[in-house]
Tab-separated table of C-alpha atoms and ligand atoms in Angstrom:
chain	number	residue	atom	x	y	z
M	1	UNK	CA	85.280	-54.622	-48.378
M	2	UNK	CA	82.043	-52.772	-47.248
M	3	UNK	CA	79.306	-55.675	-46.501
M	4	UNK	CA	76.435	-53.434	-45.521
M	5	UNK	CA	75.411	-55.188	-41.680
M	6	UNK	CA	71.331	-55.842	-41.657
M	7	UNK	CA	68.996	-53.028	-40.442
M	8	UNK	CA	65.925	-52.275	-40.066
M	9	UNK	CA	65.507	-51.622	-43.698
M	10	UNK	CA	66.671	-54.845	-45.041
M	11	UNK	CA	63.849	-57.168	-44.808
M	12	UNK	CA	64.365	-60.640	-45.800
M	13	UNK	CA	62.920	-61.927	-48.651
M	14	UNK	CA	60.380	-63.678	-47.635
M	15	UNK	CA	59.263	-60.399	-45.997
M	16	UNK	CA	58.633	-59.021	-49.671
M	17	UNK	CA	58.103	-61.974	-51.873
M	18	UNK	CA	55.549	-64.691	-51.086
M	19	UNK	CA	56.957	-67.358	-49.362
M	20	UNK	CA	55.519	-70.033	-51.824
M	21	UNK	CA	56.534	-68.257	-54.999
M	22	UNK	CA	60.424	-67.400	-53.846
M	23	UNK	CA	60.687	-71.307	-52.571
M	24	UNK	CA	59.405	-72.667	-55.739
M	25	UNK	CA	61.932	-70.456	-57.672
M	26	UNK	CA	64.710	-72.339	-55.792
M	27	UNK	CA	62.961	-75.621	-55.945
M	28	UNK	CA	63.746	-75.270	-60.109
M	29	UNK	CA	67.481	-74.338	-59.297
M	30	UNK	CA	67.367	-77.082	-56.652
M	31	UNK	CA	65.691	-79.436	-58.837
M	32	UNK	CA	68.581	-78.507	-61.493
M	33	UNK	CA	71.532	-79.553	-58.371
M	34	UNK	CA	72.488	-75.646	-57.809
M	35	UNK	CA	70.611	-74.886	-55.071
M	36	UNK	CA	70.741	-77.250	-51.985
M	37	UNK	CA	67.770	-75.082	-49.869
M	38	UNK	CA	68.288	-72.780	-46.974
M	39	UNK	CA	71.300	-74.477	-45.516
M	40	UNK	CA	73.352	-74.737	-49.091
M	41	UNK	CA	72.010	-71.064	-50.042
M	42	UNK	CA	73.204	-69.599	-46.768
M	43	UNK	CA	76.618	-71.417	-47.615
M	44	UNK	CA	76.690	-70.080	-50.957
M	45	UNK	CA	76.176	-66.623	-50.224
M	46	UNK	CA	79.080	-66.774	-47.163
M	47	UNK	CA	81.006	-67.829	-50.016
M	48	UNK	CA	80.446	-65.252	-51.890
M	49	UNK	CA	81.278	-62.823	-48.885
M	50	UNK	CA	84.492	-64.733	-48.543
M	51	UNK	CA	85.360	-64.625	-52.403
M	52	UNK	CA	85.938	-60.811	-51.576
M	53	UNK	CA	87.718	-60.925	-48.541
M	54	UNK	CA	87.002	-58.870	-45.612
M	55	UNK	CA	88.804	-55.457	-46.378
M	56	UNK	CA	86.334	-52.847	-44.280
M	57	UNK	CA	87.958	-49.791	-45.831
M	58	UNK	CA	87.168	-50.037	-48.788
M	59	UNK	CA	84.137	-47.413	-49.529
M	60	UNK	CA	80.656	-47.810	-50.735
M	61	UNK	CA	79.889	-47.344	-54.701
M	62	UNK	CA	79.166	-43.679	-55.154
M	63	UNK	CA	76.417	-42.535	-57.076
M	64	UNK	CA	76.314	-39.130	-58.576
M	65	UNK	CA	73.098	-36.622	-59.187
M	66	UNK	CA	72.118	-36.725	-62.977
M	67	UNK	CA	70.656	-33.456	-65.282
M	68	UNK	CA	67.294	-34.639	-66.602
M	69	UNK	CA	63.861	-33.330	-67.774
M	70	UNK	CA	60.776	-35.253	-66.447
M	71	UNK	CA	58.286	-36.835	-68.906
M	72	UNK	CA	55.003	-36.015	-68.275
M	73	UNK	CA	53.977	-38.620	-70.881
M	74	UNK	CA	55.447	-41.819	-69.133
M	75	UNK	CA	54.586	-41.286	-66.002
M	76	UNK	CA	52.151	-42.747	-63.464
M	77	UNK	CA	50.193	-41.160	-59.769
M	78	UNK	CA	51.168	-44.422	-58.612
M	79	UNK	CA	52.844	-44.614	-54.960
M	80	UNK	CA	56.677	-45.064	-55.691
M	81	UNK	CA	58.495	-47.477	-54.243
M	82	UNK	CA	60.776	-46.282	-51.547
M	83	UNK	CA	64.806	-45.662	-53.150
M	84	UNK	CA	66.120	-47.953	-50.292
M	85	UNK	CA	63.655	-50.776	-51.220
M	86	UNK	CA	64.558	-50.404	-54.630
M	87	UNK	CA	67.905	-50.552	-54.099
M	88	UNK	CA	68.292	-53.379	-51.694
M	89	UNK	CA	65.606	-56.024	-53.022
M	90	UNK	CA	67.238	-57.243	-56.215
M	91	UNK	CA	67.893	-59.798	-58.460
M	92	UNK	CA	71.204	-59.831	-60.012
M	93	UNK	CA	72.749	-63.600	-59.980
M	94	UNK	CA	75.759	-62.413	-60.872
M	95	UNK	CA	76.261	-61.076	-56.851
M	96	UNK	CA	74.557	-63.769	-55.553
M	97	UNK	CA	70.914	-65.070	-55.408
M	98	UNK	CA	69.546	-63.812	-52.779
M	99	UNK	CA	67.535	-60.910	-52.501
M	100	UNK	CA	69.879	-58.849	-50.573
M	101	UNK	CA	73.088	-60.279	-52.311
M	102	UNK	CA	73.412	-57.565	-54.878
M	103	UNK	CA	73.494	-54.797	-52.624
M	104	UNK	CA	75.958	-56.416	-50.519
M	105	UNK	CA	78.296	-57.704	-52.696
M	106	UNK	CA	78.253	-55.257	-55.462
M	107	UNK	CA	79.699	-51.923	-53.793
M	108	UNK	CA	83.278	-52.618	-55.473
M	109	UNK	CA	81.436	-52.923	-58.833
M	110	UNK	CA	83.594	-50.742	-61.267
M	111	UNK	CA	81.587	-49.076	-64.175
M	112	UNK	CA	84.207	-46.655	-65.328
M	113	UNK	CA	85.911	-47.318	-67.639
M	114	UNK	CA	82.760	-48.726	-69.399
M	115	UNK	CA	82.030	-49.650	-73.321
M	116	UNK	CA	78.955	-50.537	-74.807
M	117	UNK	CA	79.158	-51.829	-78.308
M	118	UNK	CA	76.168	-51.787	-81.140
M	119	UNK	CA	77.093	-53.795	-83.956
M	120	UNK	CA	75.980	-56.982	-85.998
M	121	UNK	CA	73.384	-56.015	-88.766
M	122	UNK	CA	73.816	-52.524	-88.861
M	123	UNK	CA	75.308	-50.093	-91.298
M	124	UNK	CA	77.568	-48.429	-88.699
M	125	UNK	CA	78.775	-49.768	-85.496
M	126	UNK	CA	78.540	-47.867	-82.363
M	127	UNK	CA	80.571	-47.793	-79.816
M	128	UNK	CA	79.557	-45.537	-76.372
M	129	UNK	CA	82.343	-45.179	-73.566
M	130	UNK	CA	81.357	-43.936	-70.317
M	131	UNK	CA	80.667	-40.504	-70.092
M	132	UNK	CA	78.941	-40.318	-73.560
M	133	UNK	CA	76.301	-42.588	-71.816
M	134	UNK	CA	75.139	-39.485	-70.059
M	135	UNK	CA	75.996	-37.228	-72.289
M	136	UNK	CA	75.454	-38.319	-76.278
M	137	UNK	CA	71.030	-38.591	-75.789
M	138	UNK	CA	68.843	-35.802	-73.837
M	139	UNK	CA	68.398	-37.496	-70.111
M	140	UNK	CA	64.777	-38.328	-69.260
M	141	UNK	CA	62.928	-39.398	-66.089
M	142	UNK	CA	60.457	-41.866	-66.374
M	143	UNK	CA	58.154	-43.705	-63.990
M	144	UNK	CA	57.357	-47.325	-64.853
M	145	UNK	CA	55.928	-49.938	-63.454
M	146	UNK	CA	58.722	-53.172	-62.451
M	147	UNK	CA	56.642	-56.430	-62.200
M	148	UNK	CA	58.874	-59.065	-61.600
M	149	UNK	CA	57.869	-63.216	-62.677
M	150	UNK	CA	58.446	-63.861	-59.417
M	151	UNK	CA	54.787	-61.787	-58.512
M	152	UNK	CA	56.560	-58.794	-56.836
M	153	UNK	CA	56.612	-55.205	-58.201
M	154	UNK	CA	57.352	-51.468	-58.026
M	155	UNK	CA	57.366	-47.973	-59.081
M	156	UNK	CA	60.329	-46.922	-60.001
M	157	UNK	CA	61.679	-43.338	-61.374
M	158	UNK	CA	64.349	-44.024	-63.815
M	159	UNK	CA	66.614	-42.065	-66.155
M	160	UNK	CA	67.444	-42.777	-69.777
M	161	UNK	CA	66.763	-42.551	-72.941
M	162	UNK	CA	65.050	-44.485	-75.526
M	163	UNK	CA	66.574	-47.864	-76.910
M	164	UNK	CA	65.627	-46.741	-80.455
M	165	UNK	CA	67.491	-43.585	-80.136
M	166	UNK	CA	70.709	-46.030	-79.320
M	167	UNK	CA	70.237	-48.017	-82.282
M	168	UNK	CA	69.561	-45.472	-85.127
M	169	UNK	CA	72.716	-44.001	-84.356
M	170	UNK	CA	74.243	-47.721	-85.649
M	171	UNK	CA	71.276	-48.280	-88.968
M	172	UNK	CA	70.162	-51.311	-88.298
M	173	UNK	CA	70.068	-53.184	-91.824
M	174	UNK	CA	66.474	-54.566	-93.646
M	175	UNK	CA	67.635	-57.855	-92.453
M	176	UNK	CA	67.837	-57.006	-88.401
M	177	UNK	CA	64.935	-58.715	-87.006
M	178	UNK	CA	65.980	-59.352	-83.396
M	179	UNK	CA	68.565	-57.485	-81.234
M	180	UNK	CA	70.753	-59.556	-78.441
M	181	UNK	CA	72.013	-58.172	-75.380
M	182	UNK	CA	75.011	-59.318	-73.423
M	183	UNK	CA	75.661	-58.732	-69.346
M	184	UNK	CA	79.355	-57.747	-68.830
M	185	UNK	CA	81.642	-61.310	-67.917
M	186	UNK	CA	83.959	-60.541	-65.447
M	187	UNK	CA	84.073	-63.367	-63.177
M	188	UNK	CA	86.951	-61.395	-60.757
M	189	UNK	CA	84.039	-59.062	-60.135
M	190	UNK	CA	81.194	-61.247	-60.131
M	191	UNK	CA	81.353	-64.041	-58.100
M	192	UNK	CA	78.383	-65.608	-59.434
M	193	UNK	CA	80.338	-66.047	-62.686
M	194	UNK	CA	82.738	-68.123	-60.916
M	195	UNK	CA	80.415	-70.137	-59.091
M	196	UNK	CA	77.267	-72.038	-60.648
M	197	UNK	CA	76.314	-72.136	-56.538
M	198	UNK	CA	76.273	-68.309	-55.763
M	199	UNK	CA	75.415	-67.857	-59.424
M	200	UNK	CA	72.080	-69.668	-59.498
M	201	UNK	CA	73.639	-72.404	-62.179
M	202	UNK	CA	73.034	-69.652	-65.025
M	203	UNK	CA	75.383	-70.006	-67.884
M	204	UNK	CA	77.131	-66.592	-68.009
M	205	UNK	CA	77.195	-63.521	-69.237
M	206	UNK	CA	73.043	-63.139	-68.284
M	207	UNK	CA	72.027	-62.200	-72.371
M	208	UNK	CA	68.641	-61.311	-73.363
M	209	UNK	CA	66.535	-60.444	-76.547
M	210	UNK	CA	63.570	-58.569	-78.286
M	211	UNK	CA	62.208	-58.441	-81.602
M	212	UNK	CA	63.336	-55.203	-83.626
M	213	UNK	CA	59.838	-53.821	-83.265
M	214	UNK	CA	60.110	-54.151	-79.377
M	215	UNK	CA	63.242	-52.535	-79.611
M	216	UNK	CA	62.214	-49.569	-81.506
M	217	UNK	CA	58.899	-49.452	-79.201
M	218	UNK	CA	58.979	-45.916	-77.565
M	219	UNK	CA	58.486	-47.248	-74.187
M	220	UNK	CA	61.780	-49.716	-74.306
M	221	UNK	CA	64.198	-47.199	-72.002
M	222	UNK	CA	68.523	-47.788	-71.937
M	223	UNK	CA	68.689	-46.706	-67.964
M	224	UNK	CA	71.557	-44.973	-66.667
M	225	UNK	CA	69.624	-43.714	-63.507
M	226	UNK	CA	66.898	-43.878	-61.190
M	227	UNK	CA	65.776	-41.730	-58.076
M	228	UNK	CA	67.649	-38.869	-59.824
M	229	UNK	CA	71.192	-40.065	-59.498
M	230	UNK	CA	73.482	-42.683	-61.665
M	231	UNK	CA	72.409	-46.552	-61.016
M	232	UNK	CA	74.035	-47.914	-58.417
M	233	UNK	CA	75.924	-51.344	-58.758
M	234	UNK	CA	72.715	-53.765	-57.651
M	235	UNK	CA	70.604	-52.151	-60.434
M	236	UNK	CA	73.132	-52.684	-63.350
M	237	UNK	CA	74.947	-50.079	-63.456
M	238	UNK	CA	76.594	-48.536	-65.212
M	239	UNK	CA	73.475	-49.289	-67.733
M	240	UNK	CA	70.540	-51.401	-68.147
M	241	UNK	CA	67.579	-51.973	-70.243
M	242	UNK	CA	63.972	-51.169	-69.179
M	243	UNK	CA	61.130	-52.891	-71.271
M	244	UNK	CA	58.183	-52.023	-68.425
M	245	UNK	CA	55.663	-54.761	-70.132
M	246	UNK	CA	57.579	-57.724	-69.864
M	247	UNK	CA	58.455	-59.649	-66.725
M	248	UNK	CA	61.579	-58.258	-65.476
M	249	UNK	CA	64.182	-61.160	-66.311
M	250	UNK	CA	63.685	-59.409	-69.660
M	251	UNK	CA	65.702	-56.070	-68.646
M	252	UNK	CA	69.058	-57.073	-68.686
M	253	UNK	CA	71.876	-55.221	-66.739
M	254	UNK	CA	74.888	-53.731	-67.009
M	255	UNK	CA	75.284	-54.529	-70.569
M	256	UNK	CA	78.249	-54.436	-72.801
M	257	UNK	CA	76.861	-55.519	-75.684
M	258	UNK	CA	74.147	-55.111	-78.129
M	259	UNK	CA	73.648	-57.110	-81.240
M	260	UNK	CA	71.043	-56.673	-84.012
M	261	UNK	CA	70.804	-60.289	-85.555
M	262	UNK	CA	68.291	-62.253	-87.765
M	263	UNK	CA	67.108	-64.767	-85.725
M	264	UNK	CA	65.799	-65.274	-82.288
M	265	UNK	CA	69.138	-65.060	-79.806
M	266	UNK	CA	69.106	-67.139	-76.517
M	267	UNK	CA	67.773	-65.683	-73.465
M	268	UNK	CA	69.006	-66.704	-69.857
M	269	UNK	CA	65.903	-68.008	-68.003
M	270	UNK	CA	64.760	-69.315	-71.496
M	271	UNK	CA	67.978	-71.260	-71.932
M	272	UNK	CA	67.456	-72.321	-68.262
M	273	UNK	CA	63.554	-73.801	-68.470
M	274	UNK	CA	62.033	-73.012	-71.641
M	275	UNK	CA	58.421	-74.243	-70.288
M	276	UNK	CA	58.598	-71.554	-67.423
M	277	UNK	CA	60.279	-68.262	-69.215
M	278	UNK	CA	59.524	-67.523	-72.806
M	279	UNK	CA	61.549	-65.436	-75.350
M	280	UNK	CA	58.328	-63.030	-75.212
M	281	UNK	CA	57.237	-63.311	-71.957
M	282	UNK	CA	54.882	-60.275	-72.100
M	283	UNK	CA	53.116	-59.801	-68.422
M	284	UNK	CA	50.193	-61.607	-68.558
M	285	UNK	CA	47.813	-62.508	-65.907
M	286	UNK	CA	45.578	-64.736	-67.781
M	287	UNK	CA	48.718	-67.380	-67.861
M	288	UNK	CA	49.741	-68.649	-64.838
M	289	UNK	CA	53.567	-69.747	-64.504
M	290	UNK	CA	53.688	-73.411	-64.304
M	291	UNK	CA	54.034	-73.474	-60.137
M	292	UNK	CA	52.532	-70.038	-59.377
M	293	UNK	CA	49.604	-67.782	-60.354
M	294	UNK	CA	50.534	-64.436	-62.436
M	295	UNK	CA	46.658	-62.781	-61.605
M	296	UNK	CA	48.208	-60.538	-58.949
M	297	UNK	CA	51.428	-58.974	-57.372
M	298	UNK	CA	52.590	-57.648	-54.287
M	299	UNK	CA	53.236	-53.877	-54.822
M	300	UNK	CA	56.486	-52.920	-52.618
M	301	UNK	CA	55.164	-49.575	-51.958
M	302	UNK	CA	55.896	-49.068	-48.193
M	303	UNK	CA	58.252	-51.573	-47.797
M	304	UNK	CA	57.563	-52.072	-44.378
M	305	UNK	CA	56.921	-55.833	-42.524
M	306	UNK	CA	53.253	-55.493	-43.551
M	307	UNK	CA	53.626	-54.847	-47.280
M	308	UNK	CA	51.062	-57.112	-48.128
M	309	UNK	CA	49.032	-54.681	-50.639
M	310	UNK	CA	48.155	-57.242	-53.024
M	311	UNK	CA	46.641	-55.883	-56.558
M	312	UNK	CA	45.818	-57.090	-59.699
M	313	UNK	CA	48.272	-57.770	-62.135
M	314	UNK	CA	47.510	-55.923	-65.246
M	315	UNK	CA	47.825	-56.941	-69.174
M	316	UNK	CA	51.266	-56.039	-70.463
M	317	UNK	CA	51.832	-54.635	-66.537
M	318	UNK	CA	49.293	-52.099	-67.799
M	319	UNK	CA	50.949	-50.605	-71.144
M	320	UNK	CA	48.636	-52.259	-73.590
M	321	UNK	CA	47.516	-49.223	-75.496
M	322	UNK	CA	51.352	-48.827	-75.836
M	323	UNK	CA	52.410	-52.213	-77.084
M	324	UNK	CA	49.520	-54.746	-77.983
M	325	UNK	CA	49.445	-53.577	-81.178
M	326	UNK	CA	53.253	-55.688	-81.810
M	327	UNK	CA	51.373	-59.031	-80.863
M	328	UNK	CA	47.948	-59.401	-82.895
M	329	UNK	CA	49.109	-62.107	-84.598
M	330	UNK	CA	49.957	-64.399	-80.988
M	331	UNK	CA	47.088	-65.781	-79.041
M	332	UNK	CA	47.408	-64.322	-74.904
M	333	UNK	CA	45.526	-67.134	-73.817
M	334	UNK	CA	49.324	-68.826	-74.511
M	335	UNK	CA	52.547	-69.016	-72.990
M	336	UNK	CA	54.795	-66.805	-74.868
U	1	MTE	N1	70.312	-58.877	-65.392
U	1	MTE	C1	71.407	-59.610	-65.091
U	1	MTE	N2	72.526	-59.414	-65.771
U	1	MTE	N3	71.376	-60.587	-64.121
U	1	MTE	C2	70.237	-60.856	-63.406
U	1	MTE	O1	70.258	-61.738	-62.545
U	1	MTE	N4	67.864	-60.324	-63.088
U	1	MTE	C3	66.643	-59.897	-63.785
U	1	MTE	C4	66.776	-58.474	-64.345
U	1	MTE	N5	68.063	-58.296	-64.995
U	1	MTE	C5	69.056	-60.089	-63.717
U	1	MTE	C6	69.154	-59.078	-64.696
U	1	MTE	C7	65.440	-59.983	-62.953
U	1	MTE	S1	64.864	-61.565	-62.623
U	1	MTE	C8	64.764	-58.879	-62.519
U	1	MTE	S2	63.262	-59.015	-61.727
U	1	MTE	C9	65.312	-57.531	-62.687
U	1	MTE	O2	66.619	-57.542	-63.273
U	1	MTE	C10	65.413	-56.868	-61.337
U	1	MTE	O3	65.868	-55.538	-61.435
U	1	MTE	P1	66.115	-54.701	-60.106
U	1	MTE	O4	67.000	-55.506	-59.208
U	1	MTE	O5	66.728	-53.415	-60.539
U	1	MTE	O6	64.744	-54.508	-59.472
């Protein structure tokens, strides 16, 4: 097993992610008896290295190019984040919970053969293996904005194509109001499925939900790509959902399963601590997160020691003339 050794590249995460905000993330897991701080974490993810043995043949996931056009509609002058930072600061519990986990312990990840399944309340179930991911919808690349709860973001050039496009292909019926997604469960693969310690204490598969209307939103994005190429492991391969104006708990990866239902479906971090992640949670810098400020975010544009290019965090992550439209009816002064 290829565990990538630490470079210059691979900052640790308290390089990228303000100390206060990263610790105060554990102190809810800690308070919760999953995470024990730095000496239990560093234990956990040494487990996690040991779960897959120490086999150093075995090679590095390989990603391939990808044939796509380039929107010039979604798309931003923003500096992009640099591939390698993208790819190596990640959360994805199910590899582990620290930043650098995923790319480490993900490279064996396999994706093909892969199924993705549309039913519920819909007319005609779909059912997508894995080439007709890149093949049944026109490929698009799209640069959005990432801003994660945790006050971090990036610019990052995905692929994909629209989540609507995915679900008219199954007719949702009158009576779909919400749509579920499910993570793959594999606990042989993902060792934080077999351990509530390496796996943050999240009750597994990692599902998520938005309303219809979010779902049929133009900007929501099924991603089979970024930086031109497939996904690689650590960003959910083989794909993931994109919904650029929520927090980024909220695009789920490596999904399986998608479910139109009529009522609201549980949502990890909700079902974890409801007063700190909503079912919504639309960015929103006028409400703070209970332990941390959401006004700004550290940009990881250079992703060098002194990334410290603080900005202000913008309503809906700036896509408000996109999306505010769905939510006249809540009052942003609240926590969603
Ligand atoms: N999806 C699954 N299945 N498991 C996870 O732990 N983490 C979420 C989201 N999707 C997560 C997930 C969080 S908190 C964020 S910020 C984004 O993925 C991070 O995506 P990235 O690693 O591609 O930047």
């Amino acid at each position: 097993m290829l565990i990538r050794s630490k470079s210059s590249n691979d900052l640790t995460e308290n390089h990228v992610t303000d100390e206060s905000v990263y610790k105060d993330r554990r102190q809810l897991l800690k308070k919760m008896g999953f995470v024990g701080a730095g000496a239990l974490l560093a234990q956990s993810q040494s487990q996690a290295f040991s779960l897959f043995g120490d086999d150093d043949d075995e090679k590095a996931f390989e990603q391939r190019a990808l044939k796509h056009t380039k929107s010039t509609i979604y798309t931003t002058d923003e500096k992009l984040t640099p591939e390698f930072k993208v790819t190596s600061h990640n959360n994805f519990y199910e590899f582990g919970t620290g930043k650098s986990d995923p790319s480490s312990n993900a490279q064996q990840f396999k994706v093909d053969p892969w199924t993705i399944k549309i039913e519920g309340l819909v007319e005609q179930p779909v059912e997508l293996g894995y080439d007709d991911l890149f093949s049944a919808f026109d490929l698009e690349e799209r640069i959005y904005r990432l801003r994660c709860v945790e006050a971090w973001s990036m610019v990052i050039p995905w692929i994909g194509f629209p989540l609507s496009k995915l679900l008219e292909k199954a007719k949702p019926l009158s009576s779909a109001k919400y749509v579920a997604f499910d993570t793959l469960y594999d606990p042989k693969q993902m060792p934080g499925q077999r351990s509530r310690f390496v796996g943050g204490g999240v009750q597994y598969p990692y599902v998520e939900g938005l309303t219809v209307e979010e779902a049929m939103n133009p900007l929501a994005l099924m991603s089979v790509g970024l930086y031109g190429k497939t996904l690689p492991p650590q960003n959910g391969a083989p794909i993931r959902l994109v919904v650029p104006w929520k927090y980024g708990f909220k695009s789920i990866k490596s999904v399986v399963r998608i479910r139109l239902v009529s009522s609201e479906p549980p949502t990890t971090w909700k079902r974890l601590a409801s007063n700190e992640y909503g079912f919504y949670a639309n960015v929103n810098p006028a409400v703070s997160h209970p332990r941390w400020s959401q006004a700004r975010e550290r940009r990881i544009t250079t992703g060098g020691l002194l990334d410290r290019n603080r900005i202000p965090t913008l309503p809906f992550n700036g896509y408000a003339d996109q999306v505010a439209h769905l939510y006249r009816s809540l009052d942003l002064r609240k926590f969603y």
